[in-house]
Amino acid sequence: MWIQFGLLVLFSLFNSVSARLGSAPFLSGGNLVKRDSNPYGVIRGVNLGGWLLTEEWITPSLYTDDAADEWHLCEELGKKKCLSSLESHWKSFFTRDDFEDIKAAGLNSVRIPIGYWAVDVLETEPYVSGQYPYLIQAVNWASELGLSVLIDLHGAPGSQNGQDNSGLIGNTSFYSNTSNIDRTLNVLKNFTEEFTQDIYGDTVIGIELLNEPRLSDTFTMANLKDFYSEASEVIRGVNGNINITMHDAFWGPQYWANYNPLPNTTEASTGNYTIDTHQYYAFEPLNNLPHDIILEKVCNISKILKLTNQGILPTIVGEWSLETGHSPNSTSSSLQNKNDNSQEKRTWFRLFFESQLAAYQPNSNDQPSIGWYYWTWKTDYDIDTWSYRRGLAQGYIPSDVSNSSTLAFPILDNGCVDSTFNYTAPRNPGSKGSRHSPDWILGIFVFCLSLISFAI
Ligand SMILES: *[C@@H]1O[C@H](CO)[C@@H](O)[C@H](O)[C@H]1NC(C)=O
Ligand SMILES: *[C@@H]1O[C@H](CO)[C@@H](O)[C@H](O)[C@H]1NC(C)=O
Ligand SMILES: *[C@@H]1O[C@H](CO)[C@@H](O)[C@H](O)[C@H]1NC(C)=O
Ligand SMILES: *[C@@H]1O[C@H](CO)[C@@H](O)[C@H](O)[C@H]1NC(C)=O
Ligand SMILES: *[C@@H]1O[C@H](CO)[C@@H](O)[C@H](O)[C@H]1NC(C)=O
Ligand SMILES: *[C@@H]1O[C@H](CO)[C@@H](O)[C@H](O)[C@H]1NC(C)=O
Ligand SMILES: *[C@@H]1O[C@H](CO)[C@@H](O)[C@H](O)[C@H]1NC(C)=O
Ligand SMILES: *[C@@H]1O[C@H](CO)[C@@H](O)[C@H](O)[C@H]1NC(C)=O
Ligand SMILES: *[C@@H]1O[C@H](CO)[C@@H](O)[C@H](O)[C@H]1NC(C)=O
Ligand SMILES: *[C@@H]1O[C@H](CO)[C@@H](O)[C@H](O)[C@H]1NC(C)=O
């Protein structure tokens, strides 16, 4: 009787101490559990970067010395050689096994970047097409495994940002030629017609109109909004339900509050528009920041994504990573350092990952936040700060991101992680993570047990 009572007391003590320390496995409720309650299902996804639209830094093995983007790669190889090189890449870089691994990691969605030339390429453009059957295959695999898909137009004719990720480094000529716009609208129409067919189920949950448009004097915000309106009209002309995802052009989700690309069309005026915002600490001017500033910024964006009643549209963080620039004491994405698996680095990665995880998903279902896609699932050399699967293998990304019990850090009431929590990554990469607390709690527990047995 006394022993039972004693054990009960001890067990409650144990639970309350673990609760204070955020040891979710022993709790039945609390913050860590609550954030899974969005009725739409929080999107937890990865990008399939560098696959159907290649980027040199993701697959350097595919690239020759002189080319830095897919346009120039194919220009150099010629269409015939480029097609055979890309065919073998499309066939092998992502297979069904990757989709199974993605599923097993607790992820439920993939964002698939693709260029316009998969649908429409001119003889005068060096690009080759042949990606489309792989896109269909990907949607079918996703469908079989219960993953959803966001199709993302990552490269538009003329380039919408002049960067390698658009396929063509240099000018941002997308908006300066109406033929570019018309061709883009046709590509978006094709995606909509194709993937809203019954044979795909409801696997494709959205179409992103244009990735990372870079605004300027010749491509203004007004121009972009005109394009978003035209594109929405084309898509809604085909389908009334599919989510239309609009990149925020780096202006932040608040700028787009109450935005409606089709204000004059009553039946489509209510919704299924989402905003995509990318959150990186890898690039100017946000690179090389001290870690505490980064964590504060992550918590700041978390608060915006959780603001209710301010007209912020449902918002996805469609790209984020663990890269923070190249300062000596932070991490490096350089290939020379690919074997640097220091414990200190993995400890920081885990904290940075979980901070962003907490920030980019909702903890109640009236918030604009609807989830995230990490950039990216893999790279040729599985760069530590960019490859999700490397993070999984080395344990600095939780093994099942849908299961809050696998997380290390407790969440504070403001929705951000408690970055003061004393977590250290295991000495060896890939072994199971450790919270320090359970060890000494267990110690106290055993000590008290021995006291009790002594007393009786
Ligand atoms: C960019 O556009 C300018 C003016 O249209 C042109 O002269 C230049 O060659 C273009 N640059 C590239 C890299 O295409
Ligand atoms: C616009 O782009 C098309 C190809 O998409 C090209 O044929 C045409 O010459 C371009 N027009 C101008 C004015 O650059
Ligand atoms: C979309 O474009 C692809 C590639 O050209 C083509 O195979 C497919 O049939 C098109 N789908 C629709 C619905 O037009
Ligand atoms: C949004 O899409 C859902 C299906 O995904 C549909 O039930 C709903 O009617 C759509 N809403 C609007 C406003 O089109
Ligand atoms: C909506 O209608 C107003 C008034 O006719 C017009 O000024 C505006 O350009 C229209 N907006 C769009 C996106 O078509
Ligand atoms: C689709 O859009 C609606 C309303 O804009 C949003 O609430 C929902 O979360 C979106 N679903 C997905 C899967 O993006
Ligand atoms: C976070 O937001 C607060 C309030 O807007 C601001 O004062 C602070 O400077 C922000 N922190 C960082 C690191 O940007
Ligand atoms: C890196 O760490 C060393 C040792 O802690 C320190 O002396 C140095 O100033 C740091 N460098 C930067 C750029 O933070
Ligand atoms: C969640 O993770 C915990 C701790 O690893 C494990 O015991 C539990 O079985 C997992 N739950 C599910 C539903 O996978
Ligand atoms: C964190 O835990 C480790 C291992 O138990 C311990 O050595 C270290 O002193 C703790 N640090 C703090 C700040 O409590």
Coordinates of C-alpha atoms and ligand atoms in Angstrom, one line a residue:
M1 CA 0.0 0.0 0.0
W2 CA 2.7 2.5 1.1
I3 CA 4.9 1.4 -1.7
Q4 CA 2.0 2.0 -4.2
F5 CA 1.3 5.4 -2.7
G6 CA 5.0 6.2 -2.8
L7 CA 5.3 5.1 -6.4
L8 CA 2.3 7.2 -7.3
V9 CA 3.8 10.3 -5.7
L10 CA 7.1 9.6 -7.4
F11 CA 5.4 9.1 -10.7
S12 CA 3.6 12.4 -10.5
L13 CA 6.8 14.1 -9.4
F14 CA 8.5 12.4 -12.3
N15 CA 5.8 13.6 -14.7
S16 CA 5.8 17.2 -13.4
V17 CA 9.6 17.5 -13.7
S18 CA 9.5 16.1 -17.2
A19 CA 6.7 18.4 -18.0
R20 CA 8.8 21.3 -16.9
L21 CA 11.6 20.1 -19.1
G22 CA 9.3 19.4 -21.9
S23 CA 9.7 15.7 -22.1
A24 CA 6.7 15.1 -24.3
P25 CA 6.8 11.2 -24.2
F26 CA 5.4 11.3 -20.7
L27 CA 2.6 13.8 -21.4
S28 CA -0.8 13.3 -22.7
G29 CA -1.4 17.0 -23.7
G30 CA 0.5 20.2 -23.9
N31 CA 2.0 22.4 -26.5
L32 CA 4.0 19.7 -28.3
V33 CA 0.9 17.7 -29.1
K34 CA -1.4 20.7 -29.8
R35 CA 0.3 21.8 -32.9
D36 CA -0.8 18.7 -34.8
S37 CA -4.4 19.8 -34.7
N38 CA -5.0 21.7 -38.0
P39 CA -8.0 20.1 -39.7
Y40 CA -6.4 20.5 -43.1
G41 CA -3.4 18.6 -42.0
V42 CA -0.3 20.7 -41.5
I43 CA 1.9 20.4 -44.6
R44 CA 5.3 18.9 -43.7
G45 CA 7.2 18.6 -46.9
V46 CA 10.4 18.6 -48.8
N47 CA 11.3 20.1 -52.1
L48 CA 12.5 17.7 -54.9
G49 CA 15.1 20.3 -55.8
G50 CA 17.5 19.9 -58.7
W51 CA 15.6 17.1 -60.3
L52 CA 13.2 18.2 -63.1
L53 CA 15.0 21.5 -63.2
T54 CA 18.7 21.1 -62.5
E55 CA 20.9 23.4 -60.5
E56 CA 24.7 23.1 -60.7
W57 CA 25.3 23.3 -57.0
I58 CA 22.8 20.5 -56.3
T59 CA 24.1 18.1 -59.0
P60 CA 27.7 19.2 -59.9
S61 CA 28.3 15.8 -61.4
L62 CA 25.9 16.6 -64.2
Y63 CA 27.6 19.8 -65.1
T64 CA 30.6 20.6 -67.2
D65 CA 33.0 23.3 -66.2
D66 CA 31.7 26.0 -68.4
A67 CA 28.0 25.9 -67.7
A68 CA 26.3 27.3 -64.6
D69 CA 22.7 26.8 -65.5
E70 CA 20.6 24.3 -67.4
W71 CA 20.2 26.7 -70.4
H72 CA 24.0 26.9 -70.9
L73 CA 24.5 23.2 -70.1
C74 CA 22.3 22.2 -73.0
E75 CA 23.7 25.0 -75.2
E76 CA 27.1 23.5 -74.7
L77 CA 26.1 19.8 -75.1
G78 CA 23.6 20.3 -77.9
K79 CA 20.1 19.1 -77.6
K80 CA 20.8 15.5 -78.4
K81 CA 23.5 14.9 -75.8
C82 CA 21.8 17.1 -73.3
L83 CA 18.6 15.0 -73.6
S84 CA 20.5 11.8 -73.0
S85 CA 22.4 13.2 -70.0
L86 CA 19.2 14.6 -68.5
E87 CA 17.2 11.5 -69.2
S88 CA 19.6 9.4 -67.1
H89 CA 19.4 12.1 -64.3
W90 CA 15.6 12.2 -64.3
K91 CA 15.5 8.4 -64.2
S92 CA 17.9 8.1 -61.3
F93 CA 18.0 11.2 -59.1
F94 CA 14.6 10.5 -57.7
T95 CA 13.1 7.0 -57.6
R96 CA 10.2 5.5 -55.7
D97 CA 12.7 4.6 -52.9
D98 CA 13.1 8.3 -52.2
F99 CA 9.4 8.8 -52.0
E100 CA 9.2 5.9 -49.5
D101 CA 12.0 7.4 -47.5
I102 CA 10.2 10.8 -47.5
K103 CA 7.1 9.1 -46.3
A104 CA 8.9 7.2 -43.6
A105 CA 10.4 10.4 -42.3
G106 CA 6.9 11.6 -41.3
L107 CA 6.7 14.0 -44.3
N108 CA 3.3 14.3 -46.1
S109 CA 4.0 16.4 -49.1
V110 CA 6.5 17.2 -51.8
R111 CA 7.0 20.5 -53.7
I112 CA 8.2 19.8 -57.3
P113 CA 10.0 22.6 -59.0
I114 CA 9.9 22.4 -62.8
G115 CA 10.7 24.7 -65.7
Y116 CA 8.3 25.9 -68.5
W117 CA 10.4 24.0 -71.0
A118 CA 9.0 20.7 -69.8
V119 CA 5.8 21.8 -71.6
D120 CA 6.8 24.4 -74.2
V121 CA 10.3 24.8 -75.7
L122 CA 11.2 26.6 -78.9
E123 CA 13.7 25.3 -81.4
T124 CA 15.8 28.4 -80.8
E125 CA 16.1 27.7 -77.1
P126 CA 18.8 25.2 -76.0
Y127 CA 16.6 23.5 -73.4
V128 CA 15.3 20.0 -73.9
S129 CA 12.0 18.6 -72.7
G130 CA 11.2 15.1 -71.5
Q131 CA 10.6 15.9 -67.8
Y132 CA 6.8 15.6 -68.0
P133 CA 6.5 11.7 -67.8
Y134 CA 8.7 11.9 -64.6
L135 CA 6.4 14.5 -63.2
I136 CA 3.4 12.2 -63.8
Q137 CA 5.3 9.3 -62.3
A138 CA 6.1 11.4 -59.3
V139 CA 2.5 12.4 -58.8
N140 CA 1.5 8.7 -59.1
W141 CA 4.1 7.6 -56.5
A142 CA 3.0 10.3 -54.2
S143 CA -0.6 9.3 -54.7
E144 CA 0.2 5.6 -53.9
L145 CA 2.1 6.6 -50.7
G146 CA -0.5 9.2 -49.5
L147 CA 1.8 12.2 -50.1
S148 CA 0.4 15.4 -51.6
V149 CA 2.1 17.5 -54.3
L150 CA 2.6 21.2 -54.9
I151 CA 3.7 21.8 -58.5
D152 CA 5.9 24.8 -58.6
L153 CA 6.7 26.7 -61.8
H154 CA 10.4 27.4 -61.0
G155 CA 11.5 28.7 -64.4
A156 CA 9.5 31.0 -66.7
P157 CA 10.5 32.1 -70.2
G158 CA 12.9 35.0 -70.1
S159 CA 13.6 34.2 -66.4
Q160 CA 11.7 35.7 -63.6
N161 CA 14.8 36.3 -61.4
G162 CA 17.9 35.9 -63.5
Q163 CA 19.2 33.1 -61.2
D164 CA 20.4 29.6 -61.8
N165 CA 17.3 28.2 -60.1
S166 CA 15.2 29.7 -63.0
G167 CA 17.3 27.8 -65.5
L168 CA 19.0 30.9 -66.9
I169 CA 21.4 33.2 -65.2
G170 CA 21.4 36.9 -66.3
N171 CA 18.5 39.2 -67.2
T172 CA 15.1 39.1 -65.7
S173 CA 13.2 39.4 -69.0
F174 CA 10.1 37.5 -68.1
Y175 CA 7.8 40.5 -67.9
S176 CA 9.4 42.4 -70.8
N177 CA 7.9 40.2 -73.5
T178 CA 4.2 39.4 -73.8
S179 CA 5.1 36.2 -75.5
N180 CA 6.8 35.1 -72.3
I181 CA 3.7 35.8 -70.3
D182 CA 1.4 34.0 -72.7
R183 CA 3.6 30.9 -72.8
T184 CA 3.7 30.9 -69.0
L185 CA -0.1 31.0 -68.8
N186 CA -0.3 28.1 -71.2
V187 CA 2.1 26.1 -69.1
L188 CA 0.0 26.8 -65.9
K189 CA -3.1 25.8 -67.9
N190 CA -1.5 22.6 -68.8
F191 CA -0.6 21.7 -65.2
T192 CA -4.1 22.5 -64.1
E193 CA -5.8 20.5 -66.9
E194 CA -3.5 17.6 -66.4
F195 CA -3.4 17.2 -62.6
T196 CA -7.0 18.0 -61.8
Q197 CA -8.1 14.9 -63.7
D198 CA -9.8 12.2 -61.6
I199 CA -7.0 9.7 -62.3
Y200 CA -4.7 11.6 -60.0
G201 CA -7.1 11.8 -57.2
D202 CA -6.6 14.9 -55.2
T203 CA -2.9 14.4 -55.0
V204 CA -1.9 17.8 -56.5
I205 CA -3.0 20.3 -53.8
G206 CA -1.8 23.4 -55.5
I207 CA 0.0 25.1 -58.4
E208 CA 2.5 27.8 -57.7
L209 CA 2.3 30.4 -60.3
L210 CA 5.9 31.6 -60.3
N211 CA 8.9 30.9 -58.0
E212 CA 10.8 33.8 -56.5
P213 CA 10.0 36.6 -58.9
R214 CA 12.6 39.3 -58.5
L215 CA 11.0 42.8 -58.9
S216 CA 12.6 45.8 -60.5
D217 CA 11.8 48.9 -62.6
T218 CA 10.8 46.7 -65.5
F219 CA 9.0 44.1 -63.4
T220 CA 7.1 45.9 -60.8
M221 CA 4.8 44.7 -58.0
A222 CA 1.9 46.0 -60.1
N223 CA 3.1 43.9 -63.1
L224 CA 3.4 40.9 -60.8
K225 CA -0.1 41.3 -59.5
D226 CA -1.4 41.7 -63.1
F227 CA 0.3 38.4 -63.9
Y228 CA -1.2 36.7 -60.8
S229 CA -4.7 37.9 -61.8
E230 CA -4.3 36.6 -65.4
A231 CA -2.9 33.3 -64.2
S232 CA -5.6 32.9 -61.6
E233 CA -8.2 33.5 -64.2
V234 CA -6.7 30.9 -66.5
I235 CA -6.5 28.3 -63.7
R236 CA -10.0 29.1 -62.3
G237 CA -11.3 28.7 -65.9
V238 CA -10.2 25.1 -65.7
N239 CA -10.8 24.3 -62.0
G240 CA -12.5 26.1 -59.2
N241 CA -10.9 24.3 -56.3
I242 CA -7.2 23.7 -56.7
N243 CA -5.1 25.9 -54.5
I244 CA -3.3 28.8 -56.3
T245 CA 0.0 29.5 -54.6
M246 CA 1.6 32.9 -55.0
H247 CA 5.1 33.7 -54.0
D248 CA 5.4 36.8 -51.9
A249 CA 8.2 38.2 -54.0
F250 CA 10.2 38.6 -50.7
W251 CA 7.7 41.2 -49.4
G252 CA 6.5 38.9 -46.6
P253 CA 3.1 37.5 -45.9
Q254 CA 1.8 40.6 -44.2
Y255 CA 2.1 42.6 -47.4
W256 CA -0.3 40.2 -49.1
A257 CA -3.0 40.4 -46.4
N258 CA -6.5 40.4 -47.9
Y259 CA -5.0 40.1 -51.4
N260 CA -7.4 38.7 -54.0
P261 CA -6.1 38.2 -57.5
L262 CA -9.7 38.0 -58.8
P263 CA -11.5 40.7 -57.0
N264 CA -14.2 41.1 -59.6
T265 CA -15.2 37.4 -59.9
T266 CA -17.6 36.6 -57.2
E267 CA -17.6 32.8 -57.2
A268 CA -13.8 32.6 -57.0
S269 CA -13.4 35.5 -54.6
T270 CA -13.4 33.6 -51.4
G271 CA -10.4 31.4 -51.5
N272 CA -8.1 28.6 -52.1
Y273 CA -5.3 31.2 -52.6
T274 CA -2.2 30.6 -50.6
I275 CA 1.0 32.6 -50.2
D276 CA 4.5 31.1 -50.3
T277 CA 7.3 32.8 -48.4
H278 CA 10.9 31.6 -48.4
Q279 CA 12.9 31.9 -45.2
Y280 CA 16.6 31.7 -45.6
Y281 CA 19.6 32.8 -43.5
A282 CA 22.0 31.7 -46.3
F283 CA 22.0 34.8 -48.4
E284 CA 22.8 38.6 -48.2
P285 CA 21.9 40.4 -46.1
L286 CA 20.8 37.7 -43.7
N287 CA 23.9 35.4 -44.0
N288 CA 26.6 35.1 -41.3
L289 CA 24.4 36.3 -38.5
P290 CA 25.1 35.2 -34.9
H291 CA 23.0 32.3 -33.9
D292 CA 21.0 34.1 -31.2
I293 CA 19.9 36.7 -33.7
I294 CA 18.9 34.1 -36.2
L295 CA 16.8 32.3 -33.6
E296 CA 15.2 35.6 -32.7
K297 CA 14.3 36.3 -36.3
V298 CA 12.9 32.8 -36.7
C299 CA 10.7 33.5 -33.6
N300 CA 9.6 36.8 -35.1
I301 CA 8.4 35.3 -38.3
S302 CA 6.7 32.6 -36.3
K303 CA 4.6 35.3 -34.6
I304 CA 3.6 36.7 -38.0
L305 CA 2.6 33.3 -39.3
K306 CA 0.5 32.8 -36.3
L307 CA -1.3 36.2 -36.4
T308 CA -5.1 35.7 -36.5
N309 CA -7.7 38.1 -37.8
Q310 CA -5.4 40.2 -39.8
G311 CA -6.2 39.0 -43.2
I312 CA -3.0 37.1 -43.8
L313 CA -3.7 34.5 -46.4
P314 CA -2.9 30.8 -45.6
T315 CA 0.8 30.8 -45.9
I316 CA 3.3 28.1 -46.6
V317 CA 7.1 28.4 -46.0
G318 CA 7.9 26.8 -49.3
E319 CA 11.7 26.8 -48.9
W320 CA 14.0 26.9 -45.9
S321 CA 17.2 25.1 -44.9
L322 CA 19.9 25.0 -42.2
E323 CA 22.4 27.1 -44.2
T324 CA 23.5 30.3 -42.4
G325 CA 26.3 31.5 -44.6
H326 CA 30.0 30.8 -44.4
S327 CA 31.5 32.4 -41.3
P328 CA 34.3 30.3 -39.8
N329 CA 32.4 29.3 -36.7
S330 CA 29.0 28.7 -38.3
T331 CA 28.5 26.0 -40.9
S332 CA 29.8 25.7 -44.3
S333 CA 28.1 24.4 -47.4
S334 CA 31.4 23.8 -49.2
L335 CA 32.2 20.4 -50.4
Q336 CA 35.5 20.2 -48.6
N337 CA 33.7 20.3 -45.3
K338 CA 31.3 17.6 -46.2
N339 CA 32.8 15.2 -43.7
D340 CA 32.8 17.6 -40.8
N341 CA 30.2 16.0 -38.5
S342 CA 31.2 17.7 -35.3
Q343 CA 29.0 17.3 -32.3
E344 CA 28.8 21.1 -31.8
K345 CA 27.6 21.6 -35.3
R346 CA 25.0 18.9 -35.0
T347 CA 23.8 20.3 -31.8
W348 CA 23.2 23.7 -33.5
F349 CA 21.6 22.1 -36.5
R350 CA 19.1 20.4 -34.3
L351 CA 18.2 23.6 -32.4
F352 CA 18.0 25.5 -35.7
F353 CA 15.9 22.8 -37.3
E354 CA 13.4 22.6 -34.4
S355 CA 13.2 26.3 -34.1
Q356 CA 12.1 26.6 -37.7
L357 CA 9.8 23.6 -37.4
A358 CA 8.0 25.2 -34.6
A359 CA 7.9 28.6 -36.4
Y360 CA 6.6 27.4 -39.8
Q361 CA 3.7 25.3 -38.7
P362 CA 0.5 26.4 -36.9
N363 CA -0.3 25.6 -33.3
S364 CA -4.0 26.2 -33.7
N365 CA -6.1 26.0 -36.7
D366 CA -7.2 29.6 -37.1
Q367 CA -3.7 30.7 -37.9
P368 CA -2.5 31.6 -41.4
S369 CA 0.4 29.2 -41.2
I370 CA -0.3 26.0 -43.1
G371 CA 3.1 24.3 -43.1
W372 CA 6.4 24.1 -44.9
Y373 CA 8.7 22.5 -47.5
Y374 CA 12.4 22.1 -46.6
W375 CA 14.9 22.8 -49.4
T376 CA 15.9 20.1 -50.3
W377 CA 15.6 16.3 -50.0
K378 CA 19.1 15.5 -51.3
T379 CA 22.1 16.8 -53.2
D380 CA 25.0 15.1 -55.0
Y381 CA 27.2 15.2 -51.9
D382 CA 24.4 15.6 -49.3
I383 CA 25.6 19.0 -48.1
D384 CA 24.9 19.1 -44.4
T385 CA 22.9 22.3 -44.4
W386 CA 20.8 21.5 -47.4
S387 CA 20.2 17.8 -47.5
Y388 CA 17.2 16.6 -45.5
R389 CA 18.1 13.0 -45.8
R390 CA 21.6 13.6 -44.5
G391 CA 20.1 15.3 -41.5
L392 CA 18.0 12.2 -40.9
A393 CA 20.9 9.9 -41.3
Q394 CA 23.0 11.9 -38.8
G395 CA 20.2 12.5 -36.4
Y396 CA 20.1 16.3 -36.4
I397 CA 16.8 16.1 -38.2
P398 CA 14.2 14.2 -36.2
S399 CA 13.5 10.7 -37.5
D400 CA 9.7 11.3 -37.7
V401 CA 8.9 14.9 -38.0
S402 CA 5.1 14.2 -37.6
N403 CA 5.7 12.7 -34.2
S404 CA 6.3 15.4 -31.6
S405 CA 7.7 12.8 -29.2
T406 CA 10.8 12.6 -31.4
L407 CA 11.6 16.3 -30.9
A408 CA 14.3 17.4 -28.5
F409 CA 13.3 21.0 -27.6
P410 CA 10.3 22.1 -25.7
I411 CA 8.0 24.8 -27.1
L412 CA 7.2 28.0 -25.2
D413 CA 3.8 29.6 -25.0
N414 CA 4.7 32.1 -27.7
G415 CA 5.1 29.2 -30.1
C416 CA 8.9 29.3 -30.4
V417 CA 11.3 26.7 -29.1
D418 CA 13.0 27.1 -25.8
S419 CA 16.5 27.6 -27.1
T420 CA 18.0 27.7 -23.6
F421 CA 17.0 24.0 -23.2
N422 CA 20.2 22.0 -22.5
Y423 CA 20.4 19.6 -25.5
T424 CA 23.6 18.1 -26.9
A425 CA 23.7 16.0 -30.0
P426 CA 25.1 12.5 -29.4
R427 CA 28.8 12.2 -29.8
N428 CA 28.4 10.0 -32.9
P429 CA 26.3 11.1 -35.8
G430 CA 23.4 8.8 -36.4
S431 CA 23.0 7.5 -32.9
K432 CA 19.9 8.3 -31.0
G433 CA 19.6 11.9 -29.6
S434 CA 19.8 12.5 -25.9
R435 CA 18.1 14.9 -23.7
H436 CA 20.1 15.3 -20.5
S437 CA 17.2 15.5 -18.2
P438 CA 15.8 12.0 -18.3
D439 CA 19.2 10.6 -17.1
W440 CA 19.2 12.6 -13.9
I441 CA 15.5 12.2 -13.4
L442 CA 16.0 8.5 -13.6
G443 CA 18.8 8.9 -11.1
I444 CA 16.5 10.6 -8.6
F445 CA 13.9 8.0 -9.3
V446 CA 16.2 5.1 -8.5
F447 CA 17.6 7.0 -5.5
C448 CA 14.0 7.5 -4.1
L449 CA 13.1 3.9 -4.8
S450 CA 16.1 2.8 -2.8
L451 CA 15.0 5.2 0.0
I452 CA 11.5 3.6 0.0
S453 CA 12.8 0.1 0.1
F454 CA 15.1 1.2 2.9
A455 CA 12.1 2.7 4.8
I456 CA 10.1 -0.5 4.6
Ligands
LIG1 C1 20.5 41.3 -71.1 O1 19.7 42.2 -71.8 C2 20.5 43.2 -72.5 C3 19.6 44.2 -73.1 O2 18.4 43.6 -73.6 C4 21.3 42.5 -73.5 O3 22.2 43.4 -74.2 C5 22.2 41.5 -72.8 O4 23.0 40.7 -73.8 C6 21.4 40.5 -72.0 N1 22.3 39.7 -71.2 C7 22.2 38.4 -71.1 C8 23.1 37.7 -70.3 O5 21.4 37.8 -71.8
LIG2 C1 9.8 37.6 -77.2 O1 10.1 36.2 -77.0 C2 9.9 35.4 -78.1 C3 10.2 34.0 -77.7 O2 9.5 33.6 -76.6 C4 10.9 35.8 -79.2 O3 10.6 35.1 -80.4 C5 10.7 37.3 -79.5 O4 11.7 37.7 -80.4 C6 10.8 38.1 -78.2 N1 10.4 39.5 -78.5 C7 11.2 40.5 -78.1 C8 10.7 41.9 -78.5 O5 12.2 40.3 -77.5
LIG3 C1 0.8 18.9 -70.8 O1 2.1 19.0 -71.5 C2 2.7 17.7 -71.6 C3 4.1 17.9 -72.2 O2 4.0 18.5 -73.4 C4 1.8 16.8 -72.4 O3 2.4 15.5 -72.4 C5 0.4 16.7 -71.7 O4 -0.4 15.9 -72.5 C6 -0.2 18.0 -71.5 N1 -1.4 17.9 -70.7 C7 -2.5 18.5 -71.1 C8 -3.7 18.3 -70.2 O5 -2.5 19.3 -72.0
LIG4 C1 -11.6 25.1 -52.1 O1 -11.3 23.8 -52.4 C2 -12.1 22.8 -51.7 C3 -11.6 21.5 -52.1 O2 -10.3 21.3 -51.9 C4 -13.5 23.0 -52.1 O3 -14.3 22.2 -51.3 C5 -13.9 24.5 -51.8 O4 -15.2 24.7 -52.3 C6 -13.0 25.4 -52.5 N1 -13.3 26.8 -52.1 C7 -13.5 27.8 -52.9 C8 -13.8 29.1 -52.4 O5 -13.3 27.6 -54.1
LIG5 C1 -11.7 44.9 -61.2 O1 -12.7 45.9 -61.6 C2 -12.2 47.2 -61.5 C3 -13.4 48.1 -61.8 O2 -13.9 47.8 -63.0 C4 -11.0 47.4 -62.4 O3 -10.5 48.7 -62.2 C5 -9.9 46.5 -62.0 O4 -8.8 46.6 -62.9 C6 -10.4 45.0 -62.0 N1 -9.4 44.2 -61.4 C7 -9.0 43.1 -62.0 C8 -7.9 42.3 -61.3 O5 -9.4 42.7 -63.0
LIG6 C1 -5.8 25.6 -49.6 O1 -6.3 26.9 -49.5 C2 -7.1 27.1 -48.3 C3 -7.7 28.4 -48.3 O2 -7.0 29.4 -49.0 C4 -6.2 26.8 -47.1 O3 -7.0 27.0 -45.9 C5 -5.7 25.4 -47.2 O4 -4.9 25.2 -46.1 C6 -5.0 25.2 -48.5 N1 -4.6 23.8 -48.6 C7 -3.4 23.4 -49.0 C8 -3.2 22.0 -48.9 O5 -2.6 24.2 -49.3
LIG7 C1 12.1 40.9 -33.6 O1 10.9 41.7 -33.6 C2 11.0 42.7 -32.6 C3 9.7 43.4 -32.6 O2 9.2 43.7 -33.9 C4 12.1 43.7 -33.0 O3 12.2 44.7 -32.1 C5 13.4 42.9 -33.1 O4 14.5 43.7 -33.5 C6 13.3 41.7 -34.0 N1 14.5 40.9 -33.9 C7 15.4 40.7 -34.9 C8 16.6 39.9 -34.5 O5 15.2 41.1 -36.0
LIG8 C1 35.4 31.9 -34.1 O1 35.7 31.3 -32.8 C2 36.9 31.7 -32.3 C3 37.1 30.9 -31.0 O2 36.0 30.8 -30.2 C4 37.0 33.2 -32.0 O3 38.2 33.6 -31.5 C5 36.7 33.9 -33.3 O4 36.6 35.3 -33.1 C6 35.4 33.4 -34.0 N1 35.2 34.0 -35.3 C7 34.1 34.6 -35.7 C8 34.0 35.1 -37.1 O5 33.0 34.6 -35.0
LIG9 C1 6.4 8.6 -31.5 O1 7.7 8.6 -31.0 C2 7.8 7.9 -29.8 C3 9.2 8.1 -29.3 O2 10.2 7.7 -30.2 C4 7.4 6.4 -30.0 O3 7.5 5.7 -28.8 C5 6.0 6.3 -30.5 O4 5.7 5.0 -30.8 C6 5.9 7.2 -31.8 N1 4.5 7.3 -32.1 C7 4.1 7.0 -33.4 C8 2.6 7.1 -33.6 O5 4.8 6.6 -34.2
LIG10 C1 24.1 20.4 -20.0 O1 24.2 19.1 -19.8 C2 25.5 18.5 -19.8 C3 25.4 17.0 -19.7 O2 24.6 16.6 -18.7 C4 26.3 19.2 -18.6 O3 27.6 18.7 -18.7 C5 26.3 20.7 -18.8 O4 26.9 21.3 -17.7 C6 24.8 21.2 -18.9 N1 24.9 22.6 -19.2 C7 24.1 23.5 -18.6 C8 24.2 24.9 -19.0 O5 23.3 23.2 -17.7

